[in-house]
């Protein structure tokens, strides 16, 4: 980006006169003083820490100006370009809104209980074949991350692919109204955050907020295999397109073939072409179909669609295969977890070719509410000692699954760590796993199984 501080002041409705610094040039924006680049606008946010306390560090790292909250006015710097605003988070959002309107790229917004990050990656890869494209980095998918994503656009950006997360009503409505997407995608409805929403119906209602800001001539792309979305989509006035694994969708998959590391399929839309994605599972085929629907809308050539899906680089720790120095293959899916996601990835994992044994490490699935223990216990139907020989369970709610599995698994093949003892879990895993074994790691991000992954990779 490249804008003058005067433009920033106008966009955020500055409360002070910045004429003295009007021509200061801003080339980037950051809210973390450690992430600044020279030429940055520092936007101090107030959360667990008060960002206003880190201005000195921001200046050392290259900040050339700062937003500043009105209720911190008595500590505002007097020798540094400062834009005074009522609220710095609102200022960040308003600056992003203004910058997006000026850049005017095509915008694709994506949400869903599972698969939104993978779908974002697939859509961005497809778009990049014919458009200058930027996508949400990592998990920058909330009220802070979405504006930061927008403000990272260069003037040459033609396509913006935005992932949107939510954990409460109104959040997606706000984000959708902020970006005003040309295309909106819902991957699926699962149990994520059901502790707060209570039912899948309510989760579906919250996910549907993504169409709030959808352009009048926009397109709503959704999973047509989900009845909750089918009935709610009837109220959407914009054009609609469905994807899924059944033949009553606008775009659906046929001839699905899954290997250990990749999946190929054909679609009704291009019956003479075979598409391949470097990830396993029919649920990822559904994600690819959503991306193909968007690619078709963007008029991406079928050949570029093929190349993009085949060569996409996916965000780490979403059904990512790794191999450690002991030749143990690890399927890392440690970013998030819910019952639907666990059952799908275990289904794939059971079919993995190996001459060794299979082991799973499952951490607690968080935010499942009063039915959490029952939902954990429901995973028992997916686990069988003839297919998965070793089971490692971590977290208090996984105790409900242990209670069911004690009748299915020998005692020495069922390992339980109710107190999140990762040190003991890692030691036991290393003692159990041998060359040619395969292991699946799956749990909610709050359980931090990425620490277990890191230890296994050392």
Short mmCIF file of C-alpha atoms in Angstrom, two decimals:
data_model
loop_
_atom_site.label_atom_id
_atom_site.label_comp_id
_atom_site.label_asym_id
_atom_site.label_seq_id
_atom_site.Cartn_x
_atom_site.Cartn_y
_atom_site.Cartn_z
CA UNK A 1 0.00 0.00 0.00
CA UNK A 2 1.01 3.64 -0.37
CA UNK A 3 -1.21 6.36 1.10
CA UNK A 4 -0.74 9.74 2.76
CA UNK A 5 -1.51 10.28 6.42
CA UNK A 6 -4.11 12.86 5.35
CA UNK A 7 -6.02 10.04 3.61
CA UNK A 8 -5.83 7.99 6.80
CA UNK A 9 -7.18 10.88 8.85
CA UNK A 10 -10.14 11.32 6.52
CA UNK A 11 -10.95 7.60 6.46
CA UNK A 12 -10.95 7.23 10.26
CA UNK A 13 -12.66 10.57 11.06
CA UNK A 14 -9.68 11.97 12.93
CA UNK A 15 -10.44 14.06 16.01
CA UNK A 16 -7.32 16.18 15.69
CA UNK A 17 -5.62 18.39 13.12
CA UNK A 18 -2.82 16.51 11.34
CA UNK A 19 -2.00 19.13 8.70
CA UNK A 20 1.60 19.30 9.90
CA UNK A 21 2.02 15.64 8.98
CA UNK A 22 -0.45 15.39 6.10
CA UNK A 23 2.14 14.21 3.57
CA UNK A 24 3.70 11.48 5.71
CA UNK A 25 3.61 8.39 3.53
CA UNK A 26 2.22 5.11 4.91
CA UNK A 27 3.35 1.89 3.22
CA UNK A 28 1.99 -0.72 5.67
CA UNK A 29 -0.17 -1.16 8.76
CA UNK A 30 0.41 -3.27 11.89
CA UNK A 31 -1.09 -3.63 15.35
CA UNK A 32 1.85 -5.61 16.80
CA UNK A 33 4.88 -3.41 17.36
CA UNK A 34 7.13 -6.43 16.70
CA UNK A 35 5.70 -6.92 13.19
CA UNK A 36 6.30 -3.42 11.90
CA UNK A 37 8.17 -2.53 8.74
CA UNK A 38 9.70 0.86 8.03
CA UNK A 39 6.94 3.18 6.81
CA UNK A 40 4.26 1.54 8.92
CA UNK A 41 1.21 3.02 10.58
CA UNK A 42 1.06 1.61 14.11
CA UNK A 43 -2.46 0.89 15.35
CA UNK A 44 -2.34 0.14 19.09
CA UNK A 45 -5.21 -2.11 20.17
CA UNK A 46 -6.42 -2.67 23.71
CA UNK A 47 -6.87 -6.36 24.60
CA UNK A 48 -4.93 -8.45 27.12
CA UNK A 49 -2.22 -5.83 26.71
CA UNK A 50 -2.62 -2.15 25.89
CA UNK A 51 -0.89 -1.49 22.58
CA UNK A 52 -0.48 2.18 23.44
CA UNK A 53 2.28 1.14 25.84
CA UNK A 54 4.42 -0.16 22.97
CA UNK A 55 4.73 2.98 20.87
CA UNK A 56 8.44 3.39 21.65
CA UNK A 57 9.10 -0.11 20.35
CA UNK A 58 6.97 0.59 17.28
CA UNK A 59 8.97 3.74 16.52
CA UNK A 60 12.23 1.84 16.89
CA UNK A 61 10.97 -0.77 14.42
CA UNK A 62 10.05 1.77 11.76
CA UNK A 63 6.62 3.22 12.50
CA UNK A 64 6.17 6.66 10.91
CA UNK A 65 2.76 7.44 12.42
CA UNK A 66 0.19 6.06 14.83
CA UNK A 67 -3.52 6.01 15.53
CA UNK A 68 -4.30 6.90 19.14
CA UNK A 69 -7.43 6.34 21.20
CA UNK A 70 -9.17 9.45 22.53
CA UNK A 71 -9.32 8.05 26.07
CA UNK A 72 -5.51 7.80 26.00
CA UNK A 73 -5.11 11.41 24.82
CA UNK A 74 -3.16 12.46 27.91
CA UNK A 75 -0.37 10.04 26.92
CA UNK A 76 -0.38 10.84 23.20
CA UNK A 77 3.06 11.62 21.76
CA UNK A 78 3.73 15.28 21.01
CA UNK A 79 6.70 14.75 18.70
CA UNK A 80 5.29 12.08 16.39
CA UNK A 81 2.56 11.98 13.70
CA UNK A 82 -0.56 10.94 15.60
CA UNK A 83 -4.14 10.51 14.42
CA UNK A 84 -6.59 10.72 17.32
CA UNK A 85 -9.70 8.51 17.06
CA UNK A 86 -12.50 7.43 19.36
CA UNK A 87 -11.51 3.74 19.12
CA UNK A 88 -8.40 2.34 17.45
CA UNK A 89 -10.06 -0.96 16.43
CA UNK A 90 -12.90 0.94 14.76
CA UNK A 91 -10.25 3.13 13.16
CA UNK A 92 -8.49 0.07 11.74
CA UNK A 93 -11.78 -1.21 10.35
CA UNK A 94 -12.79 2.11 8.82
CA UNK A 95 -9.37 2.52 7.23
CA UNK A 96 -9.72 -0.96 5.71
CA UNK A 97 -13.23 -0.17 4.46
CA UNK A 98 -11.99 3.00 2.76
CA UNK A 99 -8.92 1.32 1.26
CA UNK A 100 -10.96 -1.59 -0.09
CA UNK A 101 -13.39 0.82 -1.78
CA UNK A 102 -10.48 2.60 -3.46
CA UNK A 103 -8.75 -0.61 -4.62
CA UNK A 104 -12.05 -2.21 -5.72
CA UNK A 105 -10.90 -5.81 -6.35
CA UNK A 106 -13.28 -8.70 -6.80
CA UNK A 107 -13.92 -10.15 -3.33
CA UNK A 108 -14.59 -13.77 -2.36
CA UNK A 109 -15.64 -14.39 1.26
CA UNK A 110 -15.53 -17.89 2.77
CA UNK A 111 -16.85 -19.36 6.00
CA UNK A 112 -17.86 -22.78 7.33
CA UNK A 113 -17.50 -24.99 10.37
CA UNK A 114 -14.79 -27.02 8.62
CA UNK A 115 -12.74 -26.52 5.50
CA UNK A 116 -12.78 -22.74 5.20
CA UNK A 117 -8.98 -22.37 5.32
CA UNK A 118 -8.39 -25.13 2.78
CA UNK A 119 -11.11 -23.71 0.53
CA UNK A 120 -9.54 -20.25 0.85
CA UNK A 121 -6.20 -21.71 -0.25
CA UNK A 122 -7.78 -23.54 -3.19
CA UNK A 123 -9.70 -20.48 -4.39
CA UNK A 124 -6.65 -18.25 -4.09
CA UNK A 125 -4.54 -20.76 -6.04
CA UNK A 126 -7.16 -20.88 -8.79
CA UNK A 127 -7.54 -17.10 -8.86
CA UNK A 128 -3.78 -16.57 -8.99
CA UNK A 129 -3.57 -18.23 -12.38
CA UNK A 130 -5.30 -15.27 -14.04
CA UNK A 131 -5.59 -12.49 -11.42
CA UNK A 132 -3.26 -10.66 -9.04
CA UNK A 133 -4.57 -12.29 -5.89
CA UNK A 134 -4.18 -11.85 -2.15
CA UNK A 135 -5.68 -14.13 0.51
CA UNK A 136 -6.16 -14.16 4.27
CA UNK A 137 -2.84 -15.14 5.87
CA UNK A 138 -2.99 -18.06 8.29
CA UNK A 139 -6.07 -17.53 10.49
CA UNK A 140 -6.50 -13.73 10.19
CA UNK A 141 -10.25 -14.22 9.91
CA UNK A 142 -11.82 -11.99 12.58
CA UNK A 143 -12.55 -8.30 13.19
CA UNK A 144 -8.82 -7.58 13.38
CA UNK A 145 -7.46 -10.05 10.83
CA UNK A 146 -9.86 -9.20 8.00
CA UNK A 147 -9.01 -5.46 8.02
CA UNK A 148 -5.29 -6.29 8.20
CA UNK A 149 -5.70 -8.60 5.20
CA UNK A 150 -7.39 -5.82 3.26
CA UNK A 151 -4.68 -3.32 4.12
CA UNK A 152 -1.99 -5.70 2.89
CA UNK A 153 -3.29 -5.38 -0.66
CA UNK A 154 -1.05 -3.78 -3.24
CA UNK A 155 -2.62 -1.45 -5.79
CA UNK A 156 -2.27 -4.18 -8.41
CA UNK A 157 -4.59 -6.55 -6.47
CA UNK A 158 -7.47 -7.79 -8.61
CA UNK A 159 -8.86 -10.58 -6.41
CA UNK A 160 -9.19 -10.63 -2.62
CA UNK A 161 -9.96 -14.00 -1.00
CA UNK A 162 -11.10 -13.51 2.59
CA UNK A 163 -11.65 -16.20 5.19
CA UNK A 164 -14.20 -15.33 7.87
CA UNK A 165 -14.54 -17.03 11.24
CA UNK A 166 -17.19 -16.52 13.88
CA UNK A 167 -18.04 -17.51 17.43
CA UNK A 168 -21.14 -15.37 18.04
CA UNK A 169 -24.13 -13.92 16.24
CA UNK A 170 -23.49 -10.70 14.37
CA UNK A 171 -19.80 -11.32 13.71
CA UNK A 172 -20.15 -12.53 10.12
CA UNK A 173 -22.74 -9.86 9.40
CA UNK A 174 -20.21 -7.22 10.41
CA UNK A 175 -17.38 -8.78 8.38
CA UNK A 176 -19.57 -9.29 5.33
CA UNK A 177 -20.78 -5.69 5.45
CA UNK A 178 -17.15 -4.61 5.77
CA UNK A 179 -15.88 -6.42 2.64
CA UNK A 180 -19.09 -6.44 0.56
CA UNK A 181 -18.19 -9.68 -1.27
CA UNK A 182 -18.94 -10.39 -4.91
CA UNK A 183 -19.03 -14.09 -4.05
CA UNK A 184 -19.78 -15.73 -0.70
CA UNK A 185 -19.06 -19.38 0.16
CA UNK A 186 -20.24 -21.63 3.00
CA UNK A 187 -18.32 -24.92 3.11
CA UNK A 188 -20.45 -26.84 5.63
CA UNK A 189 -22.24 -26.73 8.97
CA UNK A 190 -20.70 -28.69 11.85
CA UNK A 191 -20.59 -28.50 15.63
CA UNK A 192 -17.86 -25.86 16.06
CA UNK A 193 -18.86 -23.36 18.79
CA UNK A 194 -22.03 -25.29 19.59
CA UNK A 195 -21.39 -24.44 23.25
CA UNK A 196 -22.41 -20.88 22.41
CA UNK A 197 -24.98 -21.52 19.67
CA UNK A 198 -26.62 -24.58 21.31
CA UNK A 199 -27.86 -26.14 18.04
CA UNK A 200 -26.64 -26.71 14.47
CA UNK A 201 -29.67 -24.71 13.33
CA UNK A 202 -28.33 -21.68 15.17
CA UNK A 203 -24.86 -22.27 13.73
CA UNK A 204 -26.40 -22.31 10.25
CA UNK A 205 -28.23 -19.06 11.01
CA UNK A 206 -24.96 -17.44 12.07
CA UNK A 207 -23.08 -18.74 9.01
CA UNK A 208 -25.76 -17.36 6.70
CA UNK A 209 -24.83 -13.86 7.89
CA UNK A 210 -22.04 -14.01 5.29
CA UNK A 211 -24.57 -12.99 2.64
CA UNK A 212 -25.43 -9.80 4.55
CA UNK A 213 -23.05 -7.67 2.51
CA UNK A 214 -23.17 -9.74 -0.68
CA UNK A 215 -23.39 -7.53 -3.74
CA UNK A 216 -26.79 -7.37 -5.41
CA UNK A 217 -25.29 -8.97 -8.52
CA UNK A 218 -23.24 -11.37 -6.40
CA UNK A 219 -23.15 -15.17 -6.18
CA UNK A 220 -23.83 -17.35 -3.13
CA UNK A 221 -22.03 -20.72 -3.30
CA UNK A 222 -22.97 -23.29 -0.66
CA UNK A 223 -22.88 -26.97 0.21
CA UNK A 224 -26.04 -28.38 -1.32
CA UNK A 225 -25.69 -31.63 0.64
CA UNK A 226 -26.55 -29.74 3.85
CA UNK A 227 -30.35 -29.44 4.41
CA UNK A 228 -29.84 -26.59 6.87
CA UNK A 229 -28.27 -24.52 4.10
CA UNK A 230 -30.77 -25.62 1.47
CA UNK A 231 -33.72 -24.22 3.41
CA UNK A 232 -31.98 -20.99 4.39
CA UNK A 233 -30.70 -20.32 0.87
CA UNK A 234 -34.30 -19.97 -0.31
CA UNK A 235 -34.34 -16.52 1.29
CA UNK A 236 -31.25 -15.33 -0.58
CA UNK A 237 -32.18 -13.09 -3.51
CA UNK A 238 -28.80 -13.18 -5.27
CA UNK A 239 -27.73 -15.90 -7.72
CA UNK A 240 -26.94 -19.24 -6.09
CA UNK A 241 -24.87 -22.28 -6.94
CA UNK A 242 -24.54 -25.52 -5.00
CA UNK A 243 -21.66 -27.96 -4.72
CA UNK A 244 -21.47 -31.39 -3.12
CA UNK A 245 -21.01 -35.11 -3.51
CA UNK A 246 -24.54 -35.89 -4.67
CA UNK A 247 -25.84 -35.51 -8.21
CA UNK A 248 -28.55 -32.98 -7.37
CA UNK A 249 -25.94 -30.23 -6.93
CA UNK A 250 -24.97 -27.73 -9.63
CA UNK A 251 -21.41 -29.04 -9.48
CA UNK A 252 -20.68 -32.48 -8.07
CA UNK A 253 -17.89 -35.03 -8.10
CA UNK A 254 -17.74 -38.43 -9.74
CA UNK A 255 -15.04 -41.09 -9.93
CA UNK A 256 -13.38 -40.07 -6.67
CA UNK A 257 -10.08 -41.90 -6.11
CA UNK A 258 -8.15 -41.36 -2.87
CA UNK A 259 -4.50 -42.24 -2.37
CA UNK A 260 -2.34 -41.74 0.69
CA UNK A 261 -1.36 -38.19 -0.23
CA UNK A 262 -3.70 -36.99 -2.97
CA UNK A 263 -7.25 -37.32 -4.24
CA UNK A 264 -8.47 -37.23 -7.83
CA UNK A 265 -11.99 -36.77 -9.13
CA UNK A 266 -14.09 -35.84 -12.14
CA UNK A 267 -16.98 -33.37 -12.14
CA UNK A 268 -20.20 -33.12 -14.09
CA UNK A 269 -19.15 -29.63 -15.22
CA UNK A 270 -16.00 -30.81 -17.02
CA UNK A 271 -16.58 -34.57 -17.51
CA UNK A 272 -13.49 -35.00 -19.70
CA UNK A 273 -11.08 -33.59 -17.10
CA UNK A 274 -9.60 -35.22 -14.00
CA UNK A 275 -8.77 -32.91 -11.11
CA UNK A 276 -6.21 -33.77 -8.43
CA UNK A 277 -5.73 -32.14 -5.03
CA UNK A 278 -2.65 -32.81 -2.83
CA UNK A 279 -4.78 -33.72 0.17
CA UNK A 280 -6.98 -36.66 1.11
CA UNK A 281 -10.62 -37.14 1.98
CA UNK A 282 -13.99 -36.71 0.30
CA UNK A 283 -14.60 -33.65 2.48
CA UNK A 284 -11.64 -32.01 0.75
CA UNK A 285 -13.16 -32.91 -2.60
CA UNK A 286 -16.19 -30.89 -1.50
CA UNK A 287 -13.87 -27.98 -0.67
CA UNK A 288 -12.32 -28.28 -4.13
CA UNK A 289 -15.78 -28.24 -5.73
CA UNK A 290 -16.54 -24.98 -3.96
CA UNK A 291 -13.30 -23.56 -5.35
CA UNK A 292 -14.15 -24.80 -8.85
CA UNK A 293 -17.54 -23.11 -8.65
CA UNK A 294 -15.80 -19.82 -7.86
CA UNK A 295 -13.20 -20.45 -10.56
CA UNK A 296 -15.95 -20.94 -13.11
CA UNK A 297 -17.58 -17.68 -12.03
CA UNK A 298 -14.20 -15.95 -12.47
CA UNK A 299 -13.93 -17.48 -15.95
CA UNK A 300 -10.69 -19.32 -15.10
CA UNK A 301 -9.80 -21.72 -17.92
CA UNK A 302 -10.34 -25.43 -17.14
CA UNK A 303 -6.64 -26.09 -17.75
CA UNK A 304 -5.67 -23.46 -15.17
CA UNK A 305 -8.18 -24.95 -12.74
CA UNK A 306 -6.43 -28.30 -13.06
CA UNK A 307 -2.94 -26.88 -12.61
CA UNK A 308 -3.94 -24.71 -9.64
CA UNK A 309 -5.58 -27.53 -7.69
CA UNK A 310 -2.74 -29.93 -8.39
CA UNK A 311 -0.03 -27.51 -7.24
CA UNK A 312 -1.77 -25.62 -4.44
CA UNK A 313 0.26 -24.93 -1.29
CA UNK A 314 -2.06 -25.46 1.67
CA UNK A 315 -1.89 -23.84 5.09
CA UNK A 316 0.06 -26.02 7.53
CA UNK A 317 -1.57 -28.48 9.95
CA UNK A 318 -4.75 -29.05 7.95
CA UNK A 319 -4.52 -32.77 7.04
CA UNK A 320 -0.82 -32.25 6.29
CA UNK A 321 1.44 -35.29 5.88
CA UNK A 322 4.92 -35.15 7.40
CA UNK A 323 7.66 -37.71 7.99
CA UNK A 324 10.10 -37.58 10.89
CA UNK A 325 13.69 -38.82 11.05
CA UNK A 326 12.51 -42.26 12.28
CA UNK A 327 10.43 -42.70 9.10
CA UNK A 328 7.18 -42.34 11.02
CA UNK A 329 4.54 -40.67 8.87
CA UNK A 330 2.45 -38.08 10.69
CA UNK A 331 -0.92 -36.75 9.55
CA UNK A 332 -1.13 -33.36 11.25
CA UNK A 333 -4.60 -31.85 11.64
CA UNK A 334 -4.07 -29.96 14.86
CA UNK A 335 -5.50 -26.55 14.15
CA UNK A 336 -9.08 -27.27 15.20
CA UNK A 337 -11.47 -30.10 15.94
CA UNK A 338 -15.11 -31.11 16.25
CA UNK A 339 -16.91 -34.46 15.99
CA UNK A 340 -17.66 -34.25 12.27
CA UNK A 341 -14.09 -33.28 11.45
CA UNK A 342 -12.61 -36.07 13.60
CA UNK A 343 -14.80 -38.75 12.06
CA UNK A 344 -13.96 -37.61 8.53
CA UNK A 345 -10.20 -37.52 9.04
CA UNK A 346 -10.17 -40.85 10.92
CA UNK A 347 -12.10 -42.39 8.02
CA UNK A 348 -9.34 -41.25 5.67
CA UNK A 349 -6.57 -42.26 8.05
CA UNK A 350 -7.87 -45.84 8.37
CA UNK A 351 -7.36 -46.30 4.64
CA UNK A 352 -3.74 -45.12 4.70
CA UNK A 353 -1.38 -47.73 3.31
CA UNK A 354 1.26 -48.86 5.80
CA UNK A 355 3.36 -51.89 6.66
CA UNK A 356 3.47 -50.71 10.26
CA UNK A 357 0.77 -49.90 12.76
CA UNK A 358 -1.67 -47.00 12.91
CA UNK A 359 -1.98 -44.75 15.95
CA UNK A 360 -4.23 -41.78 16.66
CA UNK A 361 -3.71 -38.94 19.10
CA UNK A 362 -6.97 -37.14 19.83
CA UNK A 363 -7.20 -34.06 22.02
CA UNK A 364 -10.34 -32.61 23.58
CA UNK A 365 -12.79 -30.95 21.20
CA UNK A 366 -13.52 -27.60 22.81
CA UNK A 367 -16.65 -25.43 22.90
CA UNK A 368 -19.12 -28.31 22.56
CA UNK A 369 -21.22 -27.24 25.55
CA UNK A 370 -23.33 -29.44 27.80
CA UNK A 371 -23.29 -32.34 25.33
CA UNK A 372 -19.50 -32.35 25.13
CA UNK A 373 -18.90 -35.68 26.86
CA UNK A 374 -21.57 -37.43 24.80
CA UNK A 375 -20.09 -36.00 21.59
CA UNK A 376 -16.63 -37.21 22.62
CA UNK A 377 -18.02 -40.66 23.36
CA UNK A 378 -19.63 -40.74 19.90
CA UNK A 379 -16.19 -41.03 18.33
CA UNK A 380 -16.00 -44.65 19.50
CA UNK A 381 -17.77 -45.90 16.37
CA UNK A 382 -14.84 -44.62 14.29
CA UNK A 383 -12.17 -46.50 16.25
CA UNK A 384 -11.46 -50.21 15.94
CA UNK A 385 -8.28 -52.05 17.05
CA UNK A 386 -8.12 -54.01 13.79
CA UNK A 387 -7.75 -50.73 11.89
CA UNK A 388 -6.14 -48.41 14.43
CA UNK A 389 -3.92 -50.26 16.84
CA UNK A 390 -2.93 -47.51 19.30
CA UNK A 391 -5.17 -44.77 20.72
CA UNK A 392 -3.82 -41.82 22.71
CA UNK A 393 -6.46 -39.52 24.24
CA UNK A 394 -5.79 -36.19 25.95
CA UNK A 395 -8.11 -33.96 27.96
CA UNK A 396 -10.85 -34.35 30.59
CA UNK A 397 -13.74 -34.77 28.14
CA UNK A 398 -11.89 -37.51 26.27
CA UNK A 399 -12.51 -39.53 29.43
CA UNK A 400 -16.02 -40.19 28.09
CA UNK A 401 -14.48 -41.81 25.01
CA UNK A 402 -12.13 -43.85 27.20
CA UNK A 403 -15.13 -45.21 29.10
CA UNK A 404 -16.51 -46.61 25.83
CA UNK A 405 -13.22 -47.84 24.37
CA UNK A 406 -12.13 -49.89 27.40
CA UNK A 407 -14.39 -52.66 26.13
CA UNK A 408 -12.94 -52.49 22.61
CA UNK A 409 -9.20 -51.97 23.16
CA UNK A 410 -6.66 -53.95 25.17
CA UNK A 411 -5.41 -51.95 28.13
CA UNK A 412 -1.89 -51.54 26.72
CA UNK A 413 -3.23 -50.05 23.46
CA UNK A 414 -5.42 -47.36 25.07
CA UNK A 415 -3.54 -44.42 26.60
CA UNK A 416 -5.23 -41.57 28.47
CA UNK A 417 -3.88 -38.23 29.71
CA UNK A 418 -6.71 -36.34 31.46
CA UNK A 419 -4.41 -33.59 32.76
CA UNK A 420 -2.92 -32.65 29.38
CA UNK A 421 0.45 -34.16 30.29
CA UNK A 422 2.18 -33.61 26.96
CA UNK A 423 5.60 -34.59 28.28
CA UNK A 424 4.38 -38.08 29.20
CA UNK A 425 2.32 -38.34 26.00
CA UNK A 426 5.36 -37.50 23.88
CA UNK A 427 7.51 -40.00 25.76
CA UNK A 428 4.91 -42.75 25.33
CA UNK A 429 4.45 -41.97 21.64
CA UNK A 430 8.18 -42.11 20.97
CA UNK A 431 8.39 -45.42 22.82
CA UNK A 432 5.46 -46.84 20.83
CA UNK A 433 6.08 -45.61 17.30
CA UNK A 434 8.54 -47.31 14.97
CA UNK A 435 9.68 -47.04 11.36
CA UNK A 436 6.80 -47.29 8.85
CA UNK A 437 4.14 -46.56 11.48
CA UNK A 438 1.59 -43.82 10.81
CA UNK A 439 0.07 -41.50 13.40
CA UNK A 440 -2.79 -39.00 13.26
CA UNK A 441 -2.77 -35.89 15.46
CA UNK A 442 -6.16 -34.19 15.83
CA UNK A 443 -7.45 -31.80 18.47
CA UNK A 444 -8.76 -28.32 19.14
CA UNK A 445 -6.17 -25.57 18.91
CA UNK A 446 -6.50 -24.88 22.63
CA UNK A 447 -5.07 -28.34 23.41
CA UNK A 448 -1.88 -27.39 21.50
CA UNK A 449 -1.07 -30.70 19.89
CA UNK A 450 1.29 -28.73 17.66
CA UNK A 451 3.71 -29.06 20.59
CA UNK A 452 3.45 -32.83 20.31
CA UNK A 453 3.99 -32.58 16.57
CA UNK A 454 7.10 -30.45 17.08
CA UNK A 455 8.53 -33.00 19.52
CA UNK A 456 7.91 -35.90 17.12
CA UNK A 457 9.62 -34.02 14.30
CA UNK A 458 12.78 -33.32 16.29
#
